[in-house]
Amino acid sequence: MKKIFRVTVLVLVMSIFGVSSSLAATSTFVTEDGRYETSLTTSSSKNDVRISVSSLKRIYYNGAFGSASPSMLQARLCSASTGNCTVFHSLSGGSTTFTNMIPSTYYVDIRDSLSGSQIGGTVNAYAY
């Protein structure tokens, strides 16, 4: 039910702001799992990318949970076609922006600066 609500809200927001579904993505993530967090596609007219994180939780390797801050995270974009990646940008304010990206499909990669734990949460990425 919660997922249906999130998808409904995302579709509503995307329709209000005129963002097509290939230009935006929302998903849950966990750092250090060896997978990209989500992907999105840029175009010649929508080549800036905004990534934001929310609902963060620290997940200790012993199974315990704690609080987490966006300042513990960094994000980068990796080209699906070439494998080339941008430098990591800090998510300390809860979001970051990549500008003037070449039109392509990109994977969002988020890492944490912690040892002994991971961070999980929700990531939202969109091109504008």
Coordinates of C-alpha atoms in Angstrom, one line a residue:
M1 CA 0.0 0.0 0.0
K2 CA 2.8 2.4 0.9
K3 CA 4.5 1.7 -2.4
I4 CA 1.3 2.4 -4.4
F5 CA 1.0 5.7 -2.5
R6 CA 4.6 6.7 -3.4
V7 CA 4.1 5.8 -7.0
T8 CA 0.8 7.8 -7.2
V9 CA 2.5 10.9 -5.6
L10 CA 5.5 10.6 -7.9
V11 CA 3.2 10.4 -11.0
L12 CA 1.3 13.4 -9.7
V13 CA 4.4 15.4 -9.1
M14 CA 5.8 14.5 -12.5
S15 CA 2.6 15.5 -14.3
I16 CA 2.6 18.9 -12.4
F17 CA 6.2 19.7 -13.3
G18 CA 6.1 18.2 -16.8
V19 CA 8.8 15.5 -16.2
S20 CA 8.4 12.4 -18.3
S21 CA 8.9 9.0 -16.5
S22 CA 12.2 8.3 -18.3
L23 CA 13.6 11.5 -16.9
A24 CA 12.7 10.7 -13.3
A25 CA 13.2 7.8 -10.9
T26 CA 12.4 7.1 -7.2
S27 CA 13.5 4.0 -5.4
T28 CA 14.8 2.6 -2.1
F29 CA 18.5 2.0 -1.7
V30 CA 21.1 0.5 0.5
T31 CA 24.7 1.4 0.2
E32 CA 27.4 -1.2 -0.1
D33 CA 25.1 -3.7 -1.9
G34 CA 27.1 -3.7 -5.1
R35 CA 24.2 -2.3 -7.2
Y36 CA 23.3 1.0 -8.6
E37 CA 20.5 2.8 -6.8
T38 CA 18.4 3.8 -9.8
S39 CA 18.7 5.0 -13.4
L40 CA 17.4 7.9 -15.5
T41 CA 17.7 9.4 -18.9
T42 CA 18.8 12.9 -19.8
S43 CA 17.9 14.7 -23.1
S44 CA 19.3 17.7 -24.9
S45 CA 16.7 20.0 -23.3
K46 CA 16.8 18.3 -19.9
N47 CA 20.4 17.8 -19.2
D48 CA 20.7 18.8 -15.5
V49 CA 20.2 16.1 -12.9
R50 CA 19.0 16.5 -9.3
I51 CA 19.5 13.7 -6.8
S52 CA 18.0 13.8 -3.4
V53 CA 17.8 11.4 -0.5
S54 CA 15.3 10.9 2.3
S55 CA 14.0 8.5 5.0
L56 CA 17.6 7.6 5.9
K57 CA 18.5 4.8 8.4
R58 CA 21.8 3.5 9.5
I59 CA 22.0 -0.3 9.3
Y60 CA 24.7 -1.8 11.5
Y61 CA 26.2 -5.1 10.4
N62 CA 24.9 -6.7 13.6
G63 CA 21.3 -5.9 12.5
A64 CA 20.7 -2.9 14.7
F65 CA 19.4 0.4 13.3
G66 CA 20.3 4.0 14.0
S67 CA 19.9 7.5 12.6
A68 CA 21.7 8.6 9.5
S69 CA 22.4 12.0 8.0
P70 CA 22.7 13.0 4.3
S71 CA 26.2 14.4 5.2
M72 CA 27.3 10.7 5.4
L73 CA 26.5 10.2 1.7
Q74 CA 28.0 11.0 -1.7
A75 CA 26.5 10.4 -5.2
R76 CA 27.7 10.1 -8.7
L77 CA 26.3 9.4 -12.2
C78 CA 27.7 6.6 -14.4
S79 CA 26.9 6.4 -18.1
A80 CA 25.1 3.2 -19.0
S81 CA 26.7 3.2 -22.5
T82 CA 30.4 4.0 -21.7
G83 CA 30.7 3.1 -18.0
N84 CA 32.3 6.5 -17.3
C85 CA 31.4 8.1 -14.0
T86 CA 31.3 11.7 -12.7
V87 CA 33.2 12.5 -9.5
F88 CA 31.3 12.0 -6.3
H89 CA 29.2 14.9 -5.0
S90 CA 28.3 15.4 -1.4
L91 CA 24.7 14.9 -0.4
S92 CA 25.2 16.9 2.8
G93 CA 22.2 19.2 2.3
G94 CA 20.1 16.2 1.3
S95 CA 20.6 16.7 -2.5
T96 CA 23.0 17.5 -5.2
T97 CA 22.9 18.6 -8.8
F98 CA 24.9 17.6 -11.9
T99 CA 24.8 20.1 -14.7
N100 CA 25.2 19.9 -18.5
M101 CA 25.1 16.1 -18.7
I102 CA 25.4 14.5 -22.2
P103 CA 22.0 13.1 -23.3
S104 CA 22.2 9.5 -22.2
T105 CA 21.0 7.0 -19.6
Y106 CA 22.8 7.2 -16.3
Y107 CA 23.0 5.0 -13.2
V108 CA 22.9 6.7 -9.8
D109 CA 25.6 5.4 -7.5
I110 CA 25.5 6.4 -3.8
R111 CA 28.2 5.6 -1.3
D112 CA 28.6 6.2 2.5
S113 CA 31.6 7.3 4.5
L114 CA 31.0 4.8 7.4
S115 CA 32.6 1.7 8.6
G116 CA 30.7 -1.1 10.4
S117 CA 27.4 -0.1 8.8
Q118 CA 25.4 0.8 5.7
I119 CA 22.8 3.5 5.0
G120 CA 19.4 2.8 3.5
G121 CA 16.7 5.2 2.4
T122 CA 14.9 6.6 -0.6
V123 CA 16.6 8.3 -3.6
N124 CA 14.9 10.6 -6.0
A125 CA 16.6 11.5 -9.3
Y126 CA 15.2 13.6 -12.1
A127 CA 16.5 15.4 -15.2
Y128 CA 15.3 19.0 -15.8

